[in-house]
CSV table of C-alpha atoms in Angstrom, one decimal:
chain,number,residue,atom,x,y,z
A,177,LYS,CA,-4.8,-142.4,37.5
A,178,LEU,CA,-1.2,-141.7,38.3
A,179,ALA,CA,1.8,-143.6,39.8
A,180,LYS,CA,5.1,-141.9,40.6
A,181,CYS,CA,8.2,-142.4,42.6
A,182,ILE,CA,9.7,-139.4,44.4
A,183,TYR,CA,13.5,-139.5,44.2
A,184,ARG,CA,14.4,-136.1,45.6
A,185,VAL,CA,13.0,-134.4,48.7
A,186,GLU,CA,13.0,-131.2,46.7
A,187,ASP,CA,10.3,-132.7,44.5
A,188,LEU,CA,8.0,-133.8,47.3
A,189,ARG,CA,5.7,-130.8,47.6
A,190,PHE,CA,5.3,-130.3,43.8
A,191,ILE,CA,4.5,-134.0,43.2
A,192,VAL,CA,2.1,-134.2,46.1
A,193,GLU,CA,0.2,-131.2,44.7
A,194,GLU,CA,0.1,-132.8,41.3
A,195,ALA,CA,-1.2,-136.1,42.9
A,196,PHE,CA,-4.1,-134.3,44.5
A,197,ARG,CA,-5.0,-132.4,41.4
A,198,THR,CA,-4.9,-135.6,39.3
A,199,ALA,CA,-7.0,-137.6,41.9
A,200,LEU,CA,-9.7,-134.9,42.1
A,201,SER,CA,-9.9,-133.6,38.6
A,202,GLY,CA,-12.1,-134.9,35.8
A,203,ARG,CA,-13.3,-138.4,36.8
A,204,PRO,CA,-12.0,-138.8,40.4
A,205,GLY,CA,-9.7,-141.7,41.0
A,206,PRO,CA,-6.8,-143.2,42.9
A,207,VAL,CA,-3.2,-142.0,42.8
A,208,HIS,CA,-0.1,-143.9,44.1
A,209,LEU,CA,3.1,-142.3,45.3
A,210,THR,CA,6.2,-144.2,46.3
A,211,ILE,CA,8.5,-142.4,48.7
A,212,PRO,CA,11.8,-144.3,49.2
A,213,LEU,CA,13.3,-144.4,52.7
A,214,ASP,CA,16.2,-142.1,52.0
A,215,VAL,CA,13.8,-139.4,50.8
A,216,LEU,CA,11.6,-139.9,53.9
A,217,ASP,CA,14.7,-139.4,56.1
A,218,ALA,CA,16.1,-136.5,54.2
A,219,GLU,CA,16.0,-132.9,55.6
A,220,ALA,CA,13.9,-130.4,53.8
A,221,ASP,CA,14.1,-126.6,53.7
A,222,GLU,CA,11.1,-124.4,54.4
A,223,MET,CA,10.2,-124.0,50.7
A,224,THR,CA,10.2,-127.8,50.2
A,225,SER,CA,8.4,-128.7,53.4
A,226,GLY,CA,5.6,-126.2,53.2
A,227,LYS,CA,2.0,-127.4,53.2
A,228,PRO,CA,0.9,-128.5,49.7
A,229,ARG,CA,-1.8,-126.5,48.0
A,230,ILE,CA,-4.7,-129.0,47.9
A,231,PRO,CA,-8.1,-128.3,46.2
A,232,ALA,CA,-10.9,-128.0,48.6
A,233,ASP,CA,-13.0,-130.7,46.9
A,234,VAL,CA,-13.8,-132.2,43.5
A,235,ALA,CA,-16.6,-129.7,42.7
A,236,SER,CA,-14.5,-126.6,43.3
A,237,LEU,CA,-11.7,-128.0,41.1
A,238,GLN,CA,-14.0,-129.0,38.3
A,239,ASN,CA,-15.6,-125.5,38.4
A,240,SER,CA,-12.2,-123.8,38.0
A,241,GLN,CA,-11.2,-126.1,35.2
A,242,LEU,CA,-14.5,-126.3,33.3
A,243,ASN,CA,-16.1,-122.9,34.0
A,244,GLY,CA,-16.8,-122.2,30.4
A,245,PHE,CA,-18.3,-124.6,27.9
A,246,ASP,CA,-19.8,-124.3,24.5
A,247,SER,CA,-23.3,-122.8,24.7
A,248,ASN,CA,-24.1,-124.2,21.3
A,249,LEU,CA,-23.8,-127.7,22.7
A,250,ILE,CA,-26.3,-126.8,25.4
A,251,TYR,CA,-28.6,-125.5,22.7
A,252,GLU,CA,-28.3,-128.8,20.8
A,253,ALA,CA,-28.9,-130.8,24.0
A,254,VAL,CA,-32.0,-128.8,24.7
A,255,GLN,CA,-33.3,-129.5,21.2
A,256,MET,CA,-32.6,-133.2,21.7
A,257,ILE,CA,-34.6,-133.3,24.9
A,258,ARG,CA,-37.5,-131.2,23.4
A,259,ASN,CA,-37.7,-133.6,20.5
A,260,SER,CA,-37.8,-136.7,22.6
A,261,ARG,CA,-40.9,-138.4,23.9
A,262,ARG,CA,-39.3,-141.0,26.3
A,263,PRO,CA,-36.1,-139.5,27.8
A,264,LEU,CA,-34.3,-141.0,30.7
A,265,ILE,CA,-31.6,-139.5,32.9
A,266,ILE,CA,-28.8,-141.9,34.1
A,267,ALA,CA,-27.1,-140.0,37.0
A,268,GLY,CA,-23.7,-141.5,37.8
A,269,SER,CA,-21.1,-140.7,40.5
A,270,GLY,CA,-20.0,-137.7,38.5
A,271,VAL,CA,-23.2,-135.9,39.6
A,272,PHE,CA,-22.3,-136.5,43.2
A,273,TYR,CA,-18.7,-135.4,42.9
A,274,SER,CA,-19.8,-132.1,41.2
A,275,SER,CA,-22.3,-131.4,44.0
A,276,GLY,CA,-25.0,-131.6,41.4
A,277,GLN,CA,-27.8,-133.1,43.5
A,278,GLU,CA,-30.1,-130.0,43.3
A,279,ALA,CA,-29.3,-129.4,39.7
A,280,LEU,CA,-30.3,-133.0,38.8
A,281,ILE,CA,-33.7,-132.6,40.5
A,282,ARG,CA,-34.1,-129.2,38.9
A,283,LEU,CA,-33.7,-130.6,35.3
A,284,SER,CA,-35.9,-133.6,36.0
A,285,GLU,CA,-38.7,-131.4,37.2
A,286,ALA,CA,-38.3,-128.8,34.5
A,287,ALA,CA,-38.5,-131.3,31.7
A,288,ASP,CA,-40.5,-134.2,33.3
A,289,ILE,CA,-37.7,-136.7,32.9
A,290,PRO,CA,-37.4,-139.8,35.2
A,291,ILE,CA,-34.0,-140.4,36.9
A,292,VAL,CA,-32.2,-143.6,37.6
A,293,ILE,CA,-28.8,-144.3,39.2
A,294,PRO,CA,-26.4,-147.1,38.2
A,295,ILE,CA,-26.2,-149.6,41.1
A,296,TRP,CA,-23.0,-149.2,43.2
A,297,ASP,CA,-22.5,-145.5,42.0
A,298,ARG,CA,-22.6,-142.6,44.5
A,299,GLY,CA,-26.2,-141.4,45.1
A,300,SER,CA,-27.5,-138.0,44.2
A,301,VAL,CA,-31.1,-138.1,45.3
A,302,GLU,CA,-31.1,-137.0,48.9
A,303,LYS,CA,-34.8,-137.4,49.6
A,304,PRO,CA,-37.7,-139.5,48.1
A,305,HIS,CA,-38.8,-137.9,44.9
A,306,PRO,CA,-41.5,-139.0,42.5
A,307,ASN,CA,-39.2,-138.7,39.5
A,308,PHE,CA,-36.6,-141.0,41.0
A,309,LEU,CA,-37.1,-144.6,39.8
A,310,GLY,CA,-34.3,-146.4,41.7
A,311,VAL,CA,-31.2,-148.1,40.5
A,312,ILE,CA,-30.4,-149.9,37.2
A,313,GLY,CA,-28.1,-152.7,36.7
A,314,ALA,CA,-29.4,-154.8,39.6
A,315,ALA,CA,-29.8,-158.6,39.3
A,316,SER,CA,-33.6,-158.2,38.8
A,317,GLY,CA,-33.2,-156.4,35.5
A,318,GLU,CA,-36.3,-154.3,36.3
A,319,PRO,CA,-38.2,-152.1,36.0
A,320,ARG,CA,-37.9,-151.9,32.2
A,321,LEU,CA,-36.9,-148.4,31.3
A,322,LEU,CA,-33.7,-148.4,29.2
A,323,GLU,CA,-35.3,-150.6,26.6
A,324,ASP,CA,-38.2,-148.2,26.0
A,325,ALA,CA,-36.4,-144.8,26.2
A,326,ASP,CA,-35.8,-142.9,23.0
A,327,LEU,CA,-33.2,-140.6,24.6
A,328,ILE,CA,-30.7,-141.6,27.3
A,329,ILE,CA,-28.9,-138.7,29.1
A,330,MET,CA,-25.8,-140.1,30.7
A,331,VAL,CA,-24.5,-137.6,33.3
A,332,GLY,CA,-21.3,-138.5,35.0
A,333,ALA,CA,-22.0,-142.1,34.3
A,334,ARG,CA,-20.0,-144.9,32.6
A,335,VAL,CA,-21.1,-147.1,29.8
A,336,ASP,CA,-20.7,-150.6,31.3
A,337,TYR,CA,-22.5,-153.8,32.3
A,338,ARG,CA,-25.0,-151.9,34.4
A,339,VAL,CA,-26.5,-150.3,31.3
A,340,GLY,CA,-26.0,-153.2,29.0
A,341,PHE,CA,-23.1,-151.3,27.4
A,342,LEU,CA,-25.9,-149.3,25.6
A,343,ASP,CA,-26.2,-151.9,23.0
A,344,PRO,CA,-29.3,-153.8,21.7
A,345,PRO,CA,-31.3,-155.4,23.1
A,346,LYS,CA,-30.8,-153.3,26.2
A,347,ILE,CA,-31.6,-150.2,24.2
A,348,ARG,CA,-33.3,-149.7,20.8
A,349,PRO,CA,-31.0,-149.1,17.8
A,350,GLU,CA,-32.6,-145.8,17.2
A,351,THR,CA,-32.2,-144.5,20.7
A,352,SER,CA,-30.2,-141.2,21.0
A,353,ILE,CA,-27.4,-140.8,23.5
A,354,LEU,CA,-26.4,-137.6,25.2
A,355,ARG,CA,-23.4,-137.6,27.5
A,356,ILE,CA,-22.2,-135.0,30.0
A,357,ASP,CA,-18.9,-135.5,31.9
A,358,ALA,CA,-16.2,-133.5,33.6
A,359,ASP,CA,-13.6,-135.7,32.0
A,360,PRO,CA,-13.4,-135.3,28.2
A,361,SER,CA,-11.8,-138.8,27.8
A,362,GLU,CA,-15.0,-140.4,29.3
A,363,LEU,CA,-17.3,-138.9,26.7
A,364,MET,CA,-16.3,-141.5,24.1
A,365,GLN,CA,-15.9,-144.4,26.6
A,366,GLY,CA,-17.9,-147.5,25.7
A,367,ARG,CA,-20.0,-146.0,22.9
A,368,THR,CA,-19.8,-142.9,20.7
A,369,PRO,CA,-22.7,-140.6,21.8
A,370,ASP,CA,-24.9,-138.5,19.5
A,371,LEU,CA,-23.9,-135.5,21.5
A,372,ALA,CA,-21.1,-135.1,24.0
A,373,ILE,CA,-20.6,-132.1,26.4
A,374,SER,CA,-17.4,-131.8,28.5
A,375,ALA,CA,-18.5,-129.8,31.5
A,376,ASN,CA,-19.0,-129.8,35.2
A,377,PRO,CA,-22.2,-131.9,35.5
A,378,ALA,CA,-23.8,-129.6,38.0
A,379,SER,CA,-23.2,-126.6,35.8
A,380,ALA,CA,-24.5,-128.3,32.7
A,381,LEU,CA,-27.6,-129.7,34.4
A,382,ASN,CA,-28.4,-126.2,35.7
A,383,LYS,CA,-28.0,-124.7,32.2
A,384,LEU,CA,-30.3,-127.3,30.7
A,385,ALA,CA,-32.9,-126.8,33.4
A,386,GLU,CA,-32.9,-123.0,32.7
A,387,ARG,CA,-33.5,-123.6,29.0
A,388,LEU,CA,-36.2,-126.2,29.6
A,389,SER,CA,-38.4,-124.4,32.1
A,390,SER,CA,-41.2,-123.9,29.6
A,391,PRO,CA,-44.2,-126.3,29.6
A,392,VAL,CA,-43.3,-129.8,28.6
A,393,ILE,CA,-44.7,-131.9,25.8
A,394,SER,CA,-47.7,-134.0,26.8
A,395,ALA,CA,-46.2,-137.2,25.4
A,396,ARG,CA,-43.2,-136.7,27.8
A,397,ARG,CA,-45.5,-136.2,30.7
A,398,GLU,CA,-47.3,-139.4,29.8
A,399,TRP,CA,-44.0,-141.2,29.7
A,400,LEU,CA,-43.1,-140.0,33.1
A,401,LYS,CA,-46.5,-141.1,34.4
A,402,GLU,CA,-46.1,-144.5,32.9
A,403,THR,CA,-42.6,-145.0,34.3
A,404,ARG,CA,-43.7,-144.0,37.7
A,405,GLU,CA,-46.4,-146.7,37.5
A,406,ARG,CA,-43.9,-149.3,36.4
A,407,TRP,CA,-41.7,-148.4,39.4
A,408,ARG,CA,-44.7,-148.4,41.8
A,409,LYS,CA,-45.6,-152.0,40.8
A,410,PHE,CA,-42.0,-153.1,40.9
A,411,ARG,CA,-41.5,-151.6,44.4
A,412,ALA,CA,-44.7,-153.1,45.7
A,413,ARG,CA,-43.3,-156.6,44.9
A,414,TRP,CA,-40.2,-155.8,47.0
A,415,ILE,CA,-41.8,-154.1,49.9
A,416,GLU,CA,-45.0,-156.0,50.3
A,417,ARG,CA,-44.1,-159.5,49.4
A,418,CYS,CA,-42.4,-161.1,52.4
A,419,PRO,CA,-40.2,-164.0,51.3
A,420,PRO,CA,-40.6,-167.4,53.0
A,421,SER,CA,-38.2,-167.5,56.0
A,422,ASP,CA,-38.7,-171.0,57.4
A,423,LYS,CA,-36.4,-170.9,60.4
A,424,LEU,CA,-34.0,-168.3,59.0
A,425,MET,CA,-34.4,-164.7,58.0
A,426,THR,CA,-33.5,-163.5,54.5
A,427,GLY,CA,-31.8,-160.4,53.2
A,428,TRP,CA,-35.3,-158.9,52.8
A,429,HIS,CA,-36.0,-159.2,56.6
A,430,ILE,CA,-32.6,-157.6,57.4
A,431,VAL,CA,-33.1,-154.6,55.1
A,432,ASN,CA,-36.6,-154.0,56.2
A,433,ALA,CA,-35.6,-154.2,59.9
A,434,ILE,CA,-32.9,-151.5,59.5
A,435,ARG,CA,-34.9,-149.3,57.1
A,436,PRO,CA,-36.5,-147.1,59.8
A,437,LEU,CA,-33.0,-146.5,61.3
A,438,LEU,CA,-31.6,-144.9,58.1
A,439,THR,CA,-32.2,-141.3,59.1
A,440,GLU,CA,-30.4,-138.3,57.6
A,441,GLU,CA,-27.7,-138.5,60.2
A,442,VAL,CA,-26.7,-142.1,59.6
A,443,ILE,CA,-23.7,-142.9,57.3
A,444,PHE,CA,-24.7,-146.2,55.6
A,445,LEU,CA,-22.2,-148.5,53.9
A,446,ILE,CA,-23.2,-151.5,51.8
A,447,ASP,CA,-20.6,-154.3,51.1
A,448,GLY,CA,-21.5,-157.6,49.4
A,449,GLY,CA,-23.2,-158.7,46.3
A,450,ASN,CA,-26.3,-160.5,47.6
A,451,ILE,CA,-27.2,-158.3,50.5
A,452,GLY,CA,-26.2,-155.3,48.4
A,453,GLN,CA,-28.9,-156.3,45.8
A,454,TRP,CA,-31.5,-156.6,48.6
A,455,ALA,CA,-30.5,-153.2,50.0
A,456,HIS,CA,-30.7,-151.4,46.7
A,457,MET,CA,-34.1,-152.9,45.8
A,458,VAL,CA,-35.8,-152.5,49.1
A,459,LEU,CA,-34.4,-149.1,50.1
A,460,ALA,CA,-34.4,-147.4,46.7
A,461,ASP,CA,-37.1,-144.8,47.0
A,462,HIS,CA,-34.2,-142.4,47.3
A,463,TYR,CA,-30.4,-142.8,47.1
A,464,PRO,CA,-28.6,-140.1,49.1
A,465,SER,CA,-24.9,-139.3,49.1
A,466,ARG,CA,-24.5,-140.5,52.6
A,467,TRP,CA,-25.0,-144.1,51.4
A,468,VAL,CA,-21.6,-145.5,50.3
A,469,THR,CA,-21.0,-148.6,48.2
A,470,CYS,CA,-18.2,-150.4,46.5
A,471,GLY,CA,-18.4,-148.5,43.1
A,472,ALA,CA,-18.7,-149.8,39.6
A,473,SER,CA,-16.1,-152.5,40.0
A,474,ALA,CA,-18.4,-154.3,42.4
A,475,VAL,CA,-15.4,-155.1,44.6
A,476,VAL,CA,-16.2,-156.7,48.0
A,477,GLY,CA,-14.4,-156.6,51.3
A,478,TRP,CA,-14.0,-152.9,51.6
A,479,GLY,CA,-16.8,-152.4,54.1
A,480,LEU,CA,-14.9,-152.9,57.4
A,481,PRO,CA,-12.1,-150.4,56.7
A,482,GLY,CA,-14.7,-148.2,55.0
A,483,ALA,CA,-16.7,-148.1,58.3
A,484,MET,CA,-13.5,-147.1,60.1
A,485,ALA,CA,-12.8,-144.3,57.6
A,486,ALA,CA,-16.4,-143.2,57.9
A,487,ARG,CA,-16.1,-142.9,61.7
A,488,LEU,CA,-13.0,-140.7,61.2
A,489,VAL,CA,-14.6,-138.5,58.5
A,490,TYR,CA,-18.0,-138.2,60.3
A,491,PRO,CA,-17.1,-138.4,64.0
A,492,ASP,CA,-20.5,-137.2,65.2
A,493,SER,CA,-22.7,-139.4,62.9
A,494,PRO,CA,-23.9,-143.0,63.5
A,495,VAL,CA,-22.1,-145.4,61.1
A,496,LEU,CA,-23.9,-148.5,59.9
A,497,LEU,CA,-22.2,-151.2,57.7
A,498,LEU,CA,-24.4,-153.8,56.1
A,499,SER,CA,-22.2,-156.6,54.8
A,500,GLY,CA,-22.3,-160.2,53.5
A,501,ASP,CA,-20.3,-162.9,55.3
A,502,GLY,CA,-18.0,-163.4,52.4
A,503,ALA,CA,-17.2,-159.7,52.0
A,504,PHE,CA,-16.8,-159.2,55.8
A,505,SER,CA,-14.3,-162.0,56.0
A,506,PHE,CA,-11.8,-160.3,53.7
A,507,THR,CA,-10.6,-157.8,56.4
A,508,LEU,CA,-11.9,-159.5,59.5
A,509,ALA,CA,-8.7,-158.8,61.5
A,510,GLU,CA,-9.2,-155.1,61.1
A,511,ILE,CA,-11.8,-155.3,63.9
A,512,GLU,CA,-8.9,-155.2,66.3
A,513,THR,CA,-7.6,-152.1,64.6
A,514,ALA,CA,-11.0,-150.4,65.0
A,515,VAL,CA,-11.0,-151.4,68.7
A,516,ARG,CA,-7.5,-150.2,69.3
A,517,HIS,CA,-8.2,-146.8,67.7
A,518,ARG,CA,-11.6,-146.5,69.4
A,519,LEU,CA,-13.5,-146.3,66.1
A,520,SER,CA,-17.0,-147.2,66.9
A,521,PHE,CA,-19.6,-148.4,64.3
A,522,VAL,CA,-22.3,-151.0,63.9
A,523,ALA,CA,-21.7,-153.9,61.4
A,524,VAL,CA,-24.7,-156.1,60.4
A,525,VAL,CA,-23.3,-159.3,58.8
A,526,ALA,CA,-25.8,-161.2,56.6
A,527,ASN,CA,-24.5,-164.7,57.2
A,528,ASP,CA,-25.7,-167.3,54.7
A,529,ASN,CA,-22.5,-169.4,54.8
A,530,ALA,CA,-22.1,-168.7,51.1
A,531,TRP,CA,-21.2,-166.4,48.3
A,532,GLY,CA,-25.0,-166.0,48.0
A,533,ILE,CA,-25.3,-164.3,44.6
A,534,VAL,CA,-23.0,-166.8,43.1
A,535,VAL,CA,-24.9,-169.7,44.6
A,536,SER,CA,-28.2,-168.3,43.2
A,537,THR,CA,-26.7,-167.9,39.7
A,538,GLN,CA,-25.2,-171.4,39.7
A,539,LYS,CA,-28.5,-172.9,40.9
A,540,ALA,CA,-30.5,-171.1,38.2
A,541,ARG,CA,-28.1,-172.2,35.4
A,542,TYR,CA,-26.9,-175.6,36.5
A,543,GLY,CA,-29.2,-176.9,39.2
A,544,GLU,CA,-28.6,-177.3,43.0
A,545,GLU,CA,-26.5,-180.4,42.5
A,546,ASN,CA,-23.9,-178.5,40.4
A,547,VAL,CA,-23.2,-175.6,42.8
A,548,VAL,CA,-19.5,-175.5,43.2
A,549,ALA,CA,-16.9,-173.6,45.2
A,550,SER,CA,-19.4,-171.1,46.5
A,551,ARG,CA,-20.3,-172.4,50.0
A,552,LEU,CA,-18.5,-171.0,53.1
A,553,GLY,CA,-18.0,-172.4,56.6
A,554,ASP,CA,-20.1,-171.6,59.6
A,555,ILE,CA,-18.4,-168.6,61.1
A,556,ARG,CA,-19.6,-167.1,64.3
A,557,PHE,CA,-18.8,-163.5,63.6
A,558,ASP,CA,-20.1,-162.4,67.0
A,559,LYS,CA,-17.6,-164.6,68.8
A,560,VAL,CA,-14.7,-163.5,66.4
A,561,ALA,CA,-15.6,-159.9,67.3
A,562,GLU,CA,-15.5,-160.6,71.0
A,563,ALA,CA,-12.1,-162.3,70.6
A,564,LEU,CA,-10.8,-159.2,68.9
A,565,GLY,CA,-12.1,-156.9,71.6
A,566,ALA,CA,-15.4,-155.7,70.0
A,567,ARG,CA,-19.0,-156.2,71.0
A,568,GLY,CA,-20.4,-159.3,69.4
A,569,LEU,CA,-24.1,-160.2,69.1
A,570,ARG,CA,-26.0,-162.9,67.3
A,571,VAL,CA,-29.6,-162.1,66.2
A,572,ASP,CA,-32.2,-164.3,64.5
A,573,ASP,CA,-35.3,-162.1,64.8
A,574,PRO,CA,-36.0,-158.9,62.9
A,575,LYS,CA,-37.4,-157.1,65.9
A,576,GLU,CA,-34.3,-157.9,67.9
A,577,LEU,CA,-32.1,-156.7,65.1
A,578,ARG,CA,-33.5,-153.2,65.1
A,579,GLN,CA,-33.0,-152.9,68.8
A,580,ALA,CA,-29.4,-154.3,68.6
A,581,VAL,CA,-28.5,-151.7,66.0
A,582,GLU,CA,-29.9,-148.9,68.0
A,583,GLU,CA,-27.9,-150.0,71.1
A,584,GLY,CA,-24.8,-150.3,68.9
A,585,PHE,CA,-25.1,-146.7,67.9
A,586,SER,CA,-24.7,-145.7,71.5
A,587,SER,CA,-21.7,-147.9,72.1
A,588,GLU,CA,-18.1,-146.6,72.1
A,589,THR,CA,-16.9,-150.0,70.9
A,590,PRO,CA,-17.4,-151.5,67.4
A,591,THR,CA,-20.5,-153.7,67.4
A,592,ILE,CA,-20.6,-156.7,65.1
A,593,ILE,CA,-24.1,-158.3,64.7
A,594,ASP,CA,-24.1,-161.8,63.2
A,595,VAL,CA,-27.4,-162.5,61.5
A,596,PRO,CA,-27.9,-166.1,60.1
A,597,ILE,CA,-30.0,-166.0,56.9
A,598,SER,CA,-31.0,-168.4,54.2
A,599,VAL,CA,-29.2,-168.5,50.8
A,600,LEU,CA,-31.8,-166.6,48.8
A,601,SER,CA,-31.1,-163.7,46.4
A,602,PRO,CA,-33.7,-161.2,45.2
A,603,THR,CA,-34.0,-163.1,41.9
A,604,ASP,CA,-34.9,-166.3,43.8
A,605,ILE,CA,-38.0,-164.7,45.3
A,606,VAL,CA,-39.3,-161.8,43.3
């Protein structure tokens, strides 16, 4: 969002404050500051070297910037929702950053509107809720919700590939779009909405819930009932249908093995396309803020340094990283850094010797014989971990995996669990 070079030590405090405000305001994002060596070595007086005034968090900064918004727009939004028969809330990372989790559920319950979250965004549904219908934008393309909605309420969410860019055939041409975002520039991103509200998402959601607390239209209630049934059938296929494992486990087996361990205390990180798809599909009866993913860019390789950061931010919470082998290899040497700084966590590496999601896509389009540049070597991540000073384990049984993770939570050393799996993506099986 901002890149600056600080040429004078006198400017240091001012620019650092500006950097934090920019990073945390509107749609949160990265800021880069370059500080030349002569500035780092320069002496600073008391006024210059004082502690920068940094906002406490994104939500408090947004509230101070967007405390007042047009009540007429809220009225128009209420009318749009009341006139709809098949509304759908798409709750993006902006809901999380505005601390809007409770407000999101409040609106959903007040107006009987189902909720989905774009895959890879920050979650805002802390506990299982009947109105939460999982993630959208996953490889499965299901359950079919966007295509049948007559009103899409985008709250702190971006118009991108995960929602089909809100173009036909992903949505109907006559579908209305309502957008709510803390960053005014985001409101016209991707597609011009029928109504746009620049506001702190939590505040706007609460206002809408207050105005929509009256009895809902029966047609909307029928729509909610129908979408819940679609979601139930879709979930049943993921939870109940065990994929063929032959001699190797699949991503399905890994995710179901760790599922009971994901308590409210655990910080859970997901890194990797194929195993990430499995995790979002199998686990998505809720999507809490303590689950951390790569974000909309779908970048891989961030998981290992992410687990180290999670240990620093949440020193008293168990940290579990679920990663693919390709993603984990990006920053493999950082295991030594984690050991050196005594940053303990558990990493489960789903090792299919491939960029699994790419292999599945190529096989589906071009056939097995035409899969190219997507296979990886046979890396023993457990032995690499041991060589770098960490605990290394290799597990090929789901029951042993759960026990290994539990033991890793008690260790003061990073624990890397190498799990050989077959190259099967969710779309290969379900």
